[in-house]
Coordinates of C-alpha atoms and ligand atoms in Angstrom, one line a residue:
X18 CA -28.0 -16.4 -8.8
X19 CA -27.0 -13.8 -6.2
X20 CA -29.0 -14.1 -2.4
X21 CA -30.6 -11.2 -2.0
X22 CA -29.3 -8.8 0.4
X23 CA -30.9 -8.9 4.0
X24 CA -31.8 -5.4 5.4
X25 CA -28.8 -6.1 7.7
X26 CA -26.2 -6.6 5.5
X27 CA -27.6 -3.4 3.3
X28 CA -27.2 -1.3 6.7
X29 CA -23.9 -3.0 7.4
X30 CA -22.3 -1.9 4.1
X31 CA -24.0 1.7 4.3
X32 CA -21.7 2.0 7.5
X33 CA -19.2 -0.7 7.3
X34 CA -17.5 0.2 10.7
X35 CA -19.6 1.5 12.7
X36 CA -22.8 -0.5 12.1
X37 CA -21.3 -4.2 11.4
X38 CA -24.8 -5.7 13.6
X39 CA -26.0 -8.9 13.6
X40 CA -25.8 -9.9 10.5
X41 CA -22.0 -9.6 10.4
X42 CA -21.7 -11.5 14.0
X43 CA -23.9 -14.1 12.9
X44 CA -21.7 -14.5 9.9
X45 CA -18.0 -14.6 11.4
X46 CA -18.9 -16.3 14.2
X47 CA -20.7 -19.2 12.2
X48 CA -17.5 -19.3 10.3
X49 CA -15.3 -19.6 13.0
X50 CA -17.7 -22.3 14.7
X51 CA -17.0 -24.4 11.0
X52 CA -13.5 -23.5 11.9
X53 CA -13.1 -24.5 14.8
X54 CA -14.6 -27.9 13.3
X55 CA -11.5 -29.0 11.9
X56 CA -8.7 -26.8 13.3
X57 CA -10.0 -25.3 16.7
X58 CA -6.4 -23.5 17.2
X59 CA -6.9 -21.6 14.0
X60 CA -10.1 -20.4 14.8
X61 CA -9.0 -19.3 17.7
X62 CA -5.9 -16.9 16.4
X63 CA -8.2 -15.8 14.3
X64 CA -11.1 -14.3 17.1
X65 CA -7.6 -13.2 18.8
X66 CA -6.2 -11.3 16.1
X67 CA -10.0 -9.6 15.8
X68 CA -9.1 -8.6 19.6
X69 CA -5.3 -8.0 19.4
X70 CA -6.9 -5.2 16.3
X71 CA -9.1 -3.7 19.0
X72 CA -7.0 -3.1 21.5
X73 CA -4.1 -1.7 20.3
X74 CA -3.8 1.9 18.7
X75 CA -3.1 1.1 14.8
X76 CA -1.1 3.5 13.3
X77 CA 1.0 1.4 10.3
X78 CA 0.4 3.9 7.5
X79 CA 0.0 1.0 4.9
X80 CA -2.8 -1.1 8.0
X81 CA -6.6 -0.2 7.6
X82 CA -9.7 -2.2 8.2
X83 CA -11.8 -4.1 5.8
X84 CA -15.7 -3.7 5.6
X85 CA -17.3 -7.1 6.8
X86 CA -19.0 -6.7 3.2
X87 CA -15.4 -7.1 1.9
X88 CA -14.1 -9.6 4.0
X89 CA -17.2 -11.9 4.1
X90 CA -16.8 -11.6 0.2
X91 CA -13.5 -13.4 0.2
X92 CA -14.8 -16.4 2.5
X93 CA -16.3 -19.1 -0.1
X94 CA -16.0 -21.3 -3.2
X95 CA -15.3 -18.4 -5.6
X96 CA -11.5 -20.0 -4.6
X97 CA -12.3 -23.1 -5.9
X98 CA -12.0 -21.9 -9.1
X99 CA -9.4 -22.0 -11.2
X100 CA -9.6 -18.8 -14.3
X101 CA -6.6 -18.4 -16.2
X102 CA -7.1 -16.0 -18.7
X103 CA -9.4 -12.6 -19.1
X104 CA -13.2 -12.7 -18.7
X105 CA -14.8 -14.4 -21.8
X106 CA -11.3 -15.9 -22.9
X107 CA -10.5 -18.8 -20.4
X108 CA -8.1 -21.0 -20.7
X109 CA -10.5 -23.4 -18.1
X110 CA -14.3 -24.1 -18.6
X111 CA -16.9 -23.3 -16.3
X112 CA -15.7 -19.7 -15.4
X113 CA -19.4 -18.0 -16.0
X114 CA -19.3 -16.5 -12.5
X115 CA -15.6 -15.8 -12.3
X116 CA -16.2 -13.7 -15.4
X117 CA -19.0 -12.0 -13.9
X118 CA -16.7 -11.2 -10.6
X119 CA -14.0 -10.1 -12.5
X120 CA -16.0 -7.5 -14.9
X121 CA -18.2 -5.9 -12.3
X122 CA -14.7 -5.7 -10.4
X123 CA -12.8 -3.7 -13.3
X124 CA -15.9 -1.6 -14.3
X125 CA -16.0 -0.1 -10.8
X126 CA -12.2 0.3 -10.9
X127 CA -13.1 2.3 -13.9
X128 CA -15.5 4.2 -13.0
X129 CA -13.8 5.4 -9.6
X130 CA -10.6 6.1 -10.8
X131 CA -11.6 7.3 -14.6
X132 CA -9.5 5.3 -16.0
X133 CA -9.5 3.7 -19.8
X134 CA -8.4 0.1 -18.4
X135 CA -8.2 -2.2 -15.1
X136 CA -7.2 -5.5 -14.8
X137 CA -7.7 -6.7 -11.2
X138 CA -5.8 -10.2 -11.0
X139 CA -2.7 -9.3 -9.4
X140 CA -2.2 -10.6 -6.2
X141 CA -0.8 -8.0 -4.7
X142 CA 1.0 -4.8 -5.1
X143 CA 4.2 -6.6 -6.1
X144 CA 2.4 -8.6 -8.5
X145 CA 1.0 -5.5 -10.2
X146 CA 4.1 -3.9 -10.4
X147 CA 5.9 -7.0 -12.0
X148 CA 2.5 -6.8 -14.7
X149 CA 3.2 -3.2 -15.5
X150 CA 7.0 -3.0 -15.6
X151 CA 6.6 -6.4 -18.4
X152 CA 3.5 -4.9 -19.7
X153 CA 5.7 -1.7 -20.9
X154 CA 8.5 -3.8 -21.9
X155 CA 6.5 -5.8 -24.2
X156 CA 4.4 -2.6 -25.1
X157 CA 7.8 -0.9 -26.5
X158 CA 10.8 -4.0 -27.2
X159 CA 11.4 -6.2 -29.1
X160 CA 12.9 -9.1 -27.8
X161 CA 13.3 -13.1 -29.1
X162 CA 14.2 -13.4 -25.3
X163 CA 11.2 -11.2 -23.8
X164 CA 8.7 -14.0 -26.0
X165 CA 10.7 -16.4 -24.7
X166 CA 9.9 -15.4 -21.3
X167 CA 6.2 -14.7 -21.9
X168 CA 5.6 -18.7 -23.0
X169 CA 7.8 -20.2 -20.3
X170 CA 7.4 -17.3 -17.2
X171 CA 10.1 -15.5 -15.2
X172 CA 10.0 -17.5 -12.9
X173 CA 12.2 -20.1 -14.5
X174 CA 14.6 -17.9 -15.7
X175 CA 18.5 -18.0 -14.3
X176 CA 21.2 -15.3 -13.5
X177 CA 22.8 -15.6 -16.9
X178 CA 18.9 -15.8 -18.4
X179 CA 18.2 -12.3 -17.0
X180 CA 21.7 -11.2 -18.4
X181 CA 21.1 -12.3 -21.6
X182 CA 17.3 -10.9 -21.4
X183 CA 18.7 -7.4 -20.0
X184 CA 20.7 -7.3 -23.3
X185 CA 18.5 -8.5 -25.8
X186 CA 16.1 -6.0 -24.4
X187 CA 18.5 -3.1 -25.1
X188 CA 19.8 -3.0 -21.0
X189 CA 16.6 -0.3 -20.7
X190 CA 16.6 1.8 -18.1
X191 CA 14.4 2.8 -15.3
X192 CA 14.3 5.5 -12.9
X193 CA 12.4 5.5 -9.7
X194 CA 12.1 6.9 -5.9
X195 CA 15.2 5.9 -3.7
X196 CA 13.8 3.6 -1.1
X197 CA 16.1 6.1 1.2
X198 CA 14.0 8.5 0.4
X199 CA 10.4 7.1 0.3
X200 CA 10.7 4.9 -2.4
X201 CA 9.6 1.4 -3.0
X202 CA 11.9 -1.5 -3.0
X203 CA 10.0 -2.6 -6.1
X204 CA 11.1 0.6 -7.9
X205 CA 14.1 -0.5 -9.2
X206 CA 16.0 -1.6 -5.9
X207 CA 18.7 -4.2 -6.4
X208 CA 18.3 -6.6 -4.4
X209 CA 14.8 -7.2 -6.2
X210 CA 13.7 -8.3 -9.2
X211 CA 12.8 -4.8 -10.4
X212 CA 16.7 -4.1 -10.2
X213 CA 17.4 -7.4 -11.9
X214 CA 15.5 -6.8 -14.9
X215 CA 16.4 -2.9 -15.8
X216 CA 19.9 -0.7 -15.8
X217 CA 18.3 1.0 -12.8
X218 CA 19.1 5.0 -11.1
X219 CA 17.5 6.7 -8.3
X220 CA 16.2 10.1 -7.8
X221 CA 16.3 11.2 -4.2
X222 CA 14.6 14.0 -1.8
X223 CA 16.4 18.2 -1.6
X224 CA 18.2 17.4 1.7
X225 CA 17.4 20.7 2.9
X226 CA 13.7 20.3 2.4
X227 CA 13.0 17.0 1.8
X228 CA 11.0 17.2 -1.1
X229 CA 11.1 15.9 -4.6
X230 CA 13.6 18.2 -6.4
X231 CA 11.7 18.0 -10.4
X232 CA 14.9 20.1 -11.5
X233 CA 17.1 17.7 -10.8
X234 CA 14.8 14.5 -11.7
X235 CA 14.6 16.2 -15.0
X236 CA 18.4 16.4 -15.8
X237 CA 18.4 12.9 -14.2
X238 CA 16.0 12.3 -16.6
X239 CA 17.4 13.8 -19.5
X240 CA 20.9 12.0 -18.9
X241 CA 19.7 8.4 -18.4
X242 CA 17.5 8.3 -20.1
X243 CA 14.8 5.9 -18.8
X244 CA 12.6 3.7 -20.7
X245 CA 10.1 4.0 -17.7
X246 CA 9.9 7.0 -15.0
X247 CA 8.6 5.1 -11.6
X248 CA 6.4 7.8 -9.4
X249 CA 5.0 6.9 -6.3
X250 CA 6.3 6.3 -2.2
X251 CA 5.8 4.2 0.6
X252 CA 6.6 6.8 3.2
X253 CA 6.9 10.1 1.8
X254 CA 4.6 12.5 3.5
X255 CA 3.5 15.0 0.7
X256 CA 2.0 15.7 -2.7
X257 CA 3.8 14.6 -5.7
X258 CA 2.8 17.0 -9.2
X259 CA 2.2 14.1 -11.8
X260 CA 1.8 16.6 -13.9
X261 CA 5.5 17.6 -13.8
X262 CA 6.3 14.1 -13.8
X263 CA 4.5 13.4 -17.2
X264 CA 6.1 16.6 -18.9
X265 CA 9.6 14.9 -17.8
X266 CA 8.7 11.6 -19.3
X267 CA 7.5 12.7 -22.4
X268 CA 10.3 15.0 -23.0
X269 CA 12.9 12.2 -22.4
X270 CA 10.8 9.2 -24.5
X271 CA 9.7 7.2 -21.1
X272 CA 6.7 6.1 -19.8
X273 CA 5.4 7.5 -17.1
X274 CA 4.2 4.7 -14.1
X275 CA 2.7 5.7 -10.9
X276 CA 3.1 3.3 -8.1
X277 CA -0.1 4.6 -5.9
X278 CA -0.1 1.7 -3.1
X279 CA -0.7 3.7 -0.1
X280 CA -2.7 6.8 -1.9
X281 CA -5.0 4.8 -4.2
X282 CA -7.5 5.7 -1.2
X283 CA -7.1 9.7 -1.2
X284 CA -7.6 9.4 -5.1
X285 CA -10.6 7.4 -4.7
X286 CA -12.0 9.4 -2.4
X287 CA -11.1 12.8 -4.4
X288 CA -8.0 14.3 -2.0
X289 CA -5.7 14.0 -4.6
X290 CA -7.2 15.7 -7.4
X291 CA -5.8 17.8 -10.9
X292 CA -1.8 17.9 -11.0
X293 CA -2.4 15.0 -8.0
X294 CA -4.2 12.7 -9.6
X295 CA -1.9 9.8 -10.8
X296 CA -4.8 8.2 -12.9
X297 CA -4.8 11.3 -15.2
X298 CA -1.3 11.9 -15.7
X299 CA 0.6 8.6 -16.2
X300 CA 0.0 5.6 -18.8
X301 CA 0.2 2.9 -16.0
X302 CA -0.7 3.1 -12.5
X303 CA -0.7 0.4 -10.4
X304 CA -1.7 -0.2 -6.3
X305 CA -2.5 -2.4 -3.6
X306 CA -6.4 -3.0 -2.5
X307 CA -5.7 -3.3 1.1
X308 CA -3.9 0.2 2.3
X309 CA -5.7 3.6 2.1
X310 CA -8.7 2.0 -0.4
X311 CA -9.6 -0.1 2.6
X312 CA -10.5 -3.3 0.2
X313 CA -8.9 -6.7 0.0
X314 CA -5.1 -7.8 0.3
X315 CA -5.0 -7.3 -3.3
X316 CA -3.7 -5.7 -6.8
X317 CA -4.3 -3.8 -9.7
X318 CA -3.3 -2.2 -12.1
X319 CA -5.0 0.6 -14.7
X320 CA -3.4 2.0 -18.2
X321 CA -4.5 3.8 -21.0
X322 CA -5.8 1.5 -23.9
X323 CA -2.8 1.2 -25.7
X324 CA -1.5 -0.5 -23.1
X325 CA -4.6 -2.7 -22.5
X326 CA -3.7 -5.8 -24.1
X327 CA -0.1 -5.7 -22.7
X328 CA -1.2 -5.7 -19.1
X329 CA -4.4 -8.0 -19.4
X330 CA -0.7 -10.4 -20.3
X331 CA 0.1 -10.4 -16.9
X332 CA -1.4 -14.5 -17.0
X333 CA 0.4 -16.2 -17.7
X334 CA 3.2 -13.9 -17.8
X335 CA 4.1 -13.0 -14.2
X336 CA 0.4 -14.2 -12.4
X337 CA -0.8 -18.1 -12.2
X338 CA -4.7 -18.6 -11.8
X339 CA -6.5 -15.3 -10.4
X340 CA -8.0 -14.9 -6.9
X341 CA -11.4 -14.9 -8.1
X342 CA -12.8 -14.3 -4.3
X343 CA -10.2 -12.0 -3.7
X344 CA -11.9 -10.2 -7.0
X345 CA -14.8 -10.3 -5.6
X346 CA -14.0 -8.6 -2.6
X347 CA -11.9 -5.9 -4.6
X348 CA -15.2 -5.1 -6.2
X349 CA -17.1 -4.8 -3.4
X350 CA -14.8 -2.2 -1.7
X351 CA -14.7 -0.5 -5.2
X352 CA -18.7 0.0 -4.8
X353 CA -17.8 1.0 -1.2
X354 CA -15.2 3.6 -2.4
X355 CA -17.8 4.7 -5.2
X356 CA -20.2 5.9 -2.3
X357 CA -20.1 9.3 -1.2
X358 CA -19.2 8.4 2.4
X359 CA -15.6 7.7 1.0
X360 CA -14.9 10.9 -0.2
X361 CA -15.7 12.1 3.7
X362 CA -13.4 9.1 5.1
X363 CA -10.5 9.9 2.7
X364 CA -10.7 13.6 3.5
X365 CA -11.0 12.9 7.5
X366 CA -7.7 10.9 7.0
X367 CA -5.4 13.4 5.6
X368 CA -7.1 16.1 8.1
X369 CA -6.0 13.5 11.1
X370 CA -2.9 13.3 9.3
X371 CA -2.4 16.8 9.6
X372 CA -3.5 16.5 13.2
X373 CA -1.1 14.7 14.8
X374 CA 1.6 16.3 12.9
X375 CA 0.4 19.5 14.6
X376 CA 0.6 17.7 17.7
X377 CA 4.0 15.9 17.4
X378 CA 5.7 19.6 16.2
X379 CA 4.0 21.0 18.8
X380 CA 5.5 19.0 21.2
X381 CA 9.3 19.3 20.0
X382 CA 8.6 16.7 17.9
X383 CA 11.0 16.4 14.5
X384 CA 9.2 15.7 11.3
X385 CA 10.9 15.0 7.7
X386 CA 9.3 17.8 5.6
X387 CA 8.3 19.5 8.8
X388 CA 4.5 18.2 8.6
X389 CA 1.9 15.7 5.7
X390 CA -0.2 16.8 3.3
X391 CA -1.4 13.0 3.0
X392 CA -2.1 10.3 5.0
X393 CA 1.4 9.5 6.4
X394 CA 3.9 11.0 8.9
X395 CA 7.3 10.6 9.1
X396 CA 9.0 11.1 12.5
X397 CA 13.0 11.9 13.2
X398 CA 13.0 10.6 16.9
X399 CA 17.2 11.4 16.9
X400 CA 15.7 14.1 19.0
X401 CA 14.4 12.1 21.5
X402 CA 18.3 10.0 21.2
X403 CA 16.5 7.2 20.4
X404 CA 16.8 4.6 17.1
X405 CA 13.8 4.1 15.1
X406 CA 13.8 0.5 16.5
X407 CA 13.7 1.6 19.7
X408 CA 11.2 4.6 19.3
X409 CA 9.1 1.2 17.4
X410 CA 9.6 -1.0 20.1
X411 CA 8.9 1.2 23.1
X412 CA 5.8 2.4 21.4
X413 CA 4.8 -0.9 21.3
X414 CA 4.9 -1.6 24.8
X415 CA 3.0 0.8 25.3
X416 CA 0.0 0.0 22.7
X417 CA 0.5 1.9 19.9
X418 CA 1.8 0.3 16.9
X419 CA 3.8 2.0 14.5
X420 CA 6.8 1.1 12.1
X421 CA 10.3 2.6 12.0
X422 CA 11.3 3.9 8.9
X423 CA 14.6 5.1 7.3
X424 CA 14.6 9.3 7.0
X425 CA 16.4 10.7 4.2
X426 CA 20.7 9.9 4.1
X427 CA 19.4 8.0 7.4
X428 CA 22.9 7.2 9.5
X429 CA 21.4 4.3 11.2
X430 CA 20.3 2.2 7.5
X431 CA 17.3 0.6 7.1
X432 CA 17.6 -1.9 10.1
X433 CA 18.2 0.4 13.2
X434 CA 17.1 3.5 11.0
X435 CA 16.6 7.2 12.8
X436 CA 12.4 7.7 12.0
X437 CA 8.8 6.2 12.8
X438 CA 6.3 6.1 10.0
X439 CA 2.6 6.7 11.3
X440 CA -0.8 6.3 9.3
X441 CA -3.9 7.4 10.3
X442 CA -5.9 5.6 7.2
X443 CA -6.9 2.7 10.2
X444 CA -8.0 4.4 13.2
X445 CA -10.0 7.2 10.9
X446 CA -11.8 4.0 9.6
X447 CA -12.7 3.5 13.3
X448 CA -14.2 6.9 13.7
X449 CA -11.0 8.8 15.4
X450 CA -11.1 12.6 15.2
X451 CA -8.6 15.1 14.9
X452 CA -8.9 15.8 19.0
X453 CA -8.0 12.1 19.5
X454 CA -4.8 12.6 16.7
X455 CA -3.7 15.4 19.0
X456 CA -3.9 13.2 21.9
X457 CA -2.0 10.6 20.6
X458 CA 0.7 12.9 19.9
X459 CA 0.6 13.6 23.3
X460 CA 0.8 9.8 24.3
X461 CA 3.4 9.3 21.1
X462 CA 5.7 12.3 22.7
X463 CA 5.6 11.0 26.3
X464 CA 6.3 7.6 25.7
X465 CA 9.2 8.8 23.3
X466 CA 10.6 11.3 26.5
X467 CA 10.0 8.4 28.8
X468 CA 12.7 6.2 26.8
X469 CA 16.1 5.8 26.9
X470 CA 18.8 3.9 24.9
X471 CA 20.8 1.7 26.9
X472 CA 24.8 1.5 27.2
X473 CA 26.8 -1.1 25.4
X474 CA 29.6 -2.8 26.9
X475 CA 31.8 -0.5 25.0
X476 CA 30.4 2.5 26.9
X477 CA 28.4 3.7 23.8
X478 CA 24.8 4.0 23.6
X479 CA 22.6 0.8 21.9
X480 CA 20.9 1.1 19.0
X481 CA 18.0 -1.7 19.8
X482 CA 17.8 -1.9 23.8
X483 CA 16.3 0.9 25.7
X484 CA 14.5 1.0 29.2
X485 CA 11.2 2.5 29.2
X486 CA 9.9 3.5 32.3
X487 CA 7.1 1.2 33.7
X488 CA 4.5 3.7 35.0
X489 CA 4.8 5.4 31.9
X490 CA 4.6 2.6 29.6
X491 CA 1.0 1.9 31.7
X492 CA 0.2 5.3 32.4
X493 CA 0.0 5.1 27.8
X494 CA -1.6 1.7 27.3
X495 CA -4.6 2.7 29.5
X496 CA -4.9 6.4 27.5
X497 CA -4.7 4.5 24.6
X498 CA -7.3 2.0 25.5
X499 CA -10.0 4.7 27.1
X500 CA -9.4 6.5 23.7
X501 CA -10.3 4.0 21.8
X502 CA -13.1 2.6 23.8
X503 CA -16.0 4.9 22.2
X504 CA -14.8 3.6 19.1
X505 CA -15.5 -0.1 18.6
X506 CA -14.6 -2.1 16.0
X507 CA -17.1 -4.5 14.3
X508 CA -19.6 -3.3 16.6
X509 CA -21.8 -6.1 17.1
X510 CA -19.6 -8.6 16.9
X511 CA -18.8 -10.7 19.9
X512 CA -16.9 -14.0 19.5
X513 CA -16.4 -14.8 22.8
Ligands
PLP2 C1 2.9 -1.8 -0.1 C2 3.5 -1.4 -1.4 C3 3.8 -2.3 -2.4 C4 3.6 -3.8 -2.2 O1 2.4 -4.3 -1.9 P1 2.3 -5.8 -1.5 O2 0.9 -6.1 -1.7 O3 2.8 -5.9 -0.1 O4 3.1 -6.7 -2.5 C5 4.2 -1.8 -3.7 N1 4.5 -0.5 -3.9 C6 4.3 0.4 -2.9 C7 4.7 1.8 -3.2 C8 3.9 0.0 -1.6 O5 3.8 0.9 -0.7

């Protein structure tokens, strides 16, 4: 029997942010007292990391911040449960509510994205990604190895298994984003099991431009031949035409998967609509709950309905018992998503987007692309002579939290790397405007002028250490902290 809703928590998920009231600080803070009961250190890094969140200007592209509706969700016995299986076909007894959970959860995944299909179990966006890349496999090859796999799970198998399983599935092929240039290490990169399990090529950005190059995907296409086409990015800062993307597939025999982690938000919230729209051009798209869609740390993944009984494989397959209060969250930010109200938030975060991109060029700033059409921004701070670690840390210092990022052919690799990747799907959450985005270019810029790399032993300039000048680095924490003041998050509720 669901408890009714009290007129607080109604008016608390209306406006998840910026009316969390009483009801939600009555809530967490009851749950930290129980906490506290047991482990009193816990509780406490928990009501810290609430502050830590306030304080500091979020801008990690892949960061945002979950309703209490959706977190509050995720706090009870629902994990007690154990629910192998698919709603109405458990391989435990006693899943009555589970199944309930789990079917309101995919029929508002449904319904917001159109989609024929969604199975919500994964644990995360790796785990849907693992779902969907078998899910095809066993969709299109036949392979004495591949059921061999499905009974005993991937996880047992060794180096000379996954040999022998790459041959007996024909060595297929898959082409996905270079992580160099966007790309997701679970796209087909070696070192994971993505690039274990398929003969696996890259397609990279125009170095001129620094966009997707579709002529040369396709001949890419044409020559590999891929059994699946990966689309989809962790830190590329403009549209991609999954139109295009299907036409390619089909013409070379692959199937088209979209990767939409860090978008599944904009196409929620109707940004990325027509040629945009990953849900309406490929068979299988799969995400993360906990980026832009503001849900859950979570997965899922949706298909057309051939592919349905495939992916609703992924238990026992790839996934153990399901997260059923994780699932219930996921559908409570699905209802939230479905409300008008998202559409607004999802179209305020590409316009901040565009903001501070506006702001950063303005200043002198270097972007890769030269600018967003999404939610992300992708610095070059070589300008400034400084690593993307450095940029990363000095930032930092200085309260505003980014990540560095490799930029296209990056000369520093992925550890030092030359860029900072900034998000605005968090701080628009929190209410931020575009006339706060330009102002944190301004703070982003003068921190960034402010910094300098250190000189090695050798005479040559570091790539981690740096000195950052101190008034500076104050001078920006305090901007940053007045900025954010008229903009509190979980209003309402006070743990101290
Ligand atoms: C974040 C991300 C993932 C992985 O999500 P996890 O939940 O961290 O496993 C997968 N694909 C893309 C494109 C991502 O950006």
């Amino acid at each position: 029997m669901a408890t009714p809703y009290t007129p607080h928590a109604v008016e608390a998920a209306q406006a998840p942010h910026t009316a969390a009231g009483a009801a939600a600080d009555t809530a967490f803070r009851s749950a930290l007292d129980v906490v506290a009961g047991v482990e009193p250190r816990i509780a406490a890094a928990i009501g810290q990391e609430l502050e830590d969140q306030r304080a500091s200007l979020k801008l990690i592209a892949s960061e945002n911040y979950a309703s209490p509706a959706v977190l509050l969700a995720m706090g009870n016995w629902l994990s007690d449960k154990y629910a192998e299986g698919t709603a109405g076909r458990r391989f435990y007894a006693g899943c009555r509510n589970v199944d309930t959970v789990e079917t309101i959860a995919a029929e508002h995944a449904r319904a917001l994205f159109g989609a024929d299909h969604a199975y919500v179990q994964p644990h995360s966006g790796i785990d849907a990604n693992l779902t969907a890349f078998w899910a095809v496999l066993s969709q299109r090859v036949e392979s004495p190895a591949l059921e061999r796999a499905k009974v005993r799970g991937v996880n047992d198998l060794t180096e000379q298994d996954w040999a022998q399983l790459r041959q007996s599935l024909g060595n297929q092929r898959m082409l996905g984003m270079s992580l160099d240039a966007g790309g997701h290490l679970t796209h087909g990169f070696r070192p994971n099991i993505s690039g274990k399990m398929f003969d696996q090529r890259s397609y990279g950005t125009d170095p001129a431009t620094g966009l997707i190059d579709y002529d040369a995907l396709r001949e890419t296409a044409r020559e590999f031949r891929p059994l699946i086409l990966v689309a989809g990015y962790s830190a590329y800062p403009r549209l991609v035409d999954f139109r295009r993307m299907r036409e390619i597939a089909d013409e070379v025999g692959a199937t088209l998967m979209v990767d939409m982690a860090h978008f599944a938000g904009l196409v929620a919230g109707k940004v990325l609509t027509g040629d945009h729209d990953p849900v309406q051009h490929a068979q299988i798209v799969t995400t993360t709950t906990h980026k832009s869609l503001r849900g859950p740390r979570g997965g899922m993944v949706l298909c057309d309905t051939e592919l349905a009984e495939h992916v609703d494989r992924g238990c026992p397959l790839v996934l153990g018992g399901p997260l059923s209060h994780v699932m219930a969250a996921k559908a409570v930010a699905f209802a939230e998503a479905r409300r008008p109200e998202f559409q607004t938030y999802a179209h305020a975060v590409v316009d901040n987007a565009r903001a501070l991109a506006e702001g950063l060029l303005r200043r002198g700033g270097r972007l890769v692309t030269g600018g967003t059409d999404n939610h992300l921004v992708l610095a070059d701070v070589s300008g400034y002579g400084l690593t993307g670690r450095q940029a990363e840390a000095a930032l930092l210092d200085s309260g505003v939290v980014t990540n560095r990022n490799s930029v296209p052919q990056d000369p520093n690799g992925a550890w030092y790397t030359s860029g900072v990747r900034l998000g605005t799907p968090a701080l628009t959450t929190r209410g931020l405007g575009t006339a706060e985005m330009d102002e944190i270019a301004a703070l982003i810029d003068t921190v960034l002028r402010a910094t300098t790399p250190t000189t090695t032993a050798g005479g040559a300039p570091s790539k981690a250490q740096y000195r950052l000048d101190d008034a500076v680095r104050d001078g920006v924490a305090k901007r940053a902290t007045d900025l954010l003041a008229p903009f509190p998050l979980y209003p309402g509720v006070d743990l101290t």
